[in-house]
PDB file of C-alpha atoms in Angstrom:
ATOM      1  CA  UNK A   1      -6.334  -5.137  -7.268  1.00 70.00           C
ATOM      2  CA  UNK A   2      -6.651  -6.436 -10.856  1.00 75.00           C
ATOM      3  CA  UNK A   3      -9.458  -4.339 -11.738  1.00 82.00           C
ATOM      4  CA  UNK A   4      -7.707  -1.523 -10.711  1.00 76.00           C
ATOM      5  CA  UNK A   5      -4.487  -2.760 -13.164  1.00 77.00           C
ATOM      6  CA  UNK A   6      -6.476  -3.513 -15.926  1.00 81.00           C
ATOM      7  CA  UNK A   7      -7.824  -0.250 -15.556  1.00 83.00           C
ATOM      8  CA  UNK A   8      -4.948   1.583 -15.481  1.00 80.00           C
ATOM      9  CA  UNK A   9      -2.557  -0.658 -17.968  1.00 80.00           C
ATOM     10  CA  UNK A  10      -3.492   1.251 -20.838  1.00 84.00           C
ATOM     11  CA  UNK A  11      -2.354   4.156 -19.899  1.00 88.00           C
ATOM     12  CA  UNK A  12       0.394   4.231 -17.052  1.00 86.00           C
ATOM     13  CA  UNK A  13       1.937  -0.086 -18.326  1.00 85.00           C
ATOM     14  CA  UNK A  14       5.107   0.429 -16.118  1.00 83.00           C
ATOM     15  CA  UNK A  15       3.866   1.333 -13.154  1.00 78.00           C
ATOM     16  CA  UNK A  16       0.721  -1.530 -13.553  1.00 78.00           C
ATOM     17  CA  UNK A  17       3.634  -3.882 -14.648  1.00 80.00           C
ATOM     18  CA  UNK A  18       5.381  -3.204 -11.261  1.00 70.00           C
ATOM     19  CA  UNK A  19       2.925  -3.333  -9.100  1.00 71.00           C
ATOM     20  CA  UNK A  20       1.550  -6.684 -10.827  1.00 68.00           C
ATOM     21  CA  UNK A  21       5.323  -7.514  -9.845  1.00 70.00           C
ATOM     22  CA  UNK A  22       4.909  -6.631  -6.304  1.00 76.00           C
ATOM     23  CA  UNK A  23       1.340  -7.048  -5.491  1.00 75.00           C
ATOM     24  CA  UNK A  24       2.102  -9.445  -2.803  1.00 75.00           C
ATOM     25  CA  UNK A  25       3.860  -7.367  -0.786  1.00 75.00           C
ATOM     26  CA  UNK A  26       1.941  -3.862  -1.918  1.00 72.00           C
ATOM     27  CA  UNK A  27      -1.178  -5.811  -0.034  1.00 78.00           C
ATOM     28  CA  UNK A  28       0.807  -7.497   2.905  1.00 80.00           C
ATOM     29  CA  UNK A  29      -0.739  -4.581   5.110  1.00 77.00           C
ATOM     30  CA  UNK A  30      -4.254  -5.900   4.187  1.00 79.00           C
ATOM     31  CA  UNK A  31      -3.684  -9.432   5.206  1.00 83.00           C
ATOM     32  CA  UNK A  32      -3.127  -8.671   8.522  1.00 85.00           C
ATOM     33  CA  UNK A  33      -6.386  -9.407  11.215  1.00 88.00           C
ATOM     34  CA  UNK A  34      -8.136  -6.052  11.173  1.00 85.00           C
ATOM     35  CA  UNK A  35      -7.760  -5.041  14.963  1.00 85.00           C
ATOM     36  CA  UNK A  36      -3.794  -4.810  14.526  1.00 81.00           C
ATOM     37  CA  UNK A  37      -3.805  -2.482  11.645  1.00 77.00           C
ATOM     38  CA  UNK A  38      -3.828   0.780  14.191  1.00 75.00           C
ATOM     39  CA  UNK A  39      -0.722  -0.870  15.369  1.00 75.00           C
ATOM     40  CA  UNK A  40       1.344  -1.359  12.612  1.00 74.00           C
ATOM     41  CA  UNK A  41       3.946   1.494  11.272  1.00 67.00           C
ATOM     42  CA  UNK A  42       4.445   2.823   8.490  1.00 66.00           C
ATOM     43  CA  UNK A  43       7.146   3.764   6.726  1.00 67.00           C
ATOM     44  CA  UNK A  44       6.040   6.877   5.129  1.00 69.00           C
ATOM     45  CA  UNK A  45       8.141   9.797   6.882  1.00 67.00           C
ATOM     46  CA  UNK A  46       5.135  12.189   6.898  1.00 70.00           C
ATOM     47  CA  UNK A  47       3.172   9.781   8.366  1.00 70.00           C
ATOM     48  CA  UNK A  48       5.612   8.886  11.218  1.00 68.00           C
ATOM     49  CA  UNK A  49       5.811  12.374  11.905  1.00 70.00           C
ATOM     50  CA  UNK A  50       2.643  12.818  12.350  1.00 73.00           C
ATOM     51  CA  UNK A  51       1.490  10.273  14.324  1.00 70.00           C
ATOM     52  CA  UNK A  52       4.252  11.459  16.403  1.00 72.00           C
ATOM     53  CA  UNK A  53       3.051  15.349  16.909  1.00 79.00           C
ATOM     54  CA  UNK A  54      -0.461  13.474  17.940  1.00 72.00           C
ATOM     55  CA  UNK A  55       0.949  11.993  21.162  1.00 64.00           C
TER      56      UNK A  55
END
């Protein structure tokens, strides 16, 4: 996560400067043991929806 800010700070600072704000929670999905992940939602709309149409 920090390379990825420092290499983006230069030229998007805001958006770096939020997410430096908010990593914690941006990476809460991550921290989570590995076999759950395919059970955890999202809240992305598109996402729901689609997941939905599969079953």
């Amino acid at each position: 996560m920090k390379k990825l800010c420092e290499r983006w700070r230069i030229g998007f600072p805001r958006i770096v400067a939020c997410g430096d704000a908010q990593a914690y929670a941006l990476t809460a999905f991550l921290r989570q043991p590995q076999p759950i992940h395919r059970h955890l939602y999202t809240r992305n709309q598109l996402q729901g929806l689609a997941k939905e149409i599969k079953r």
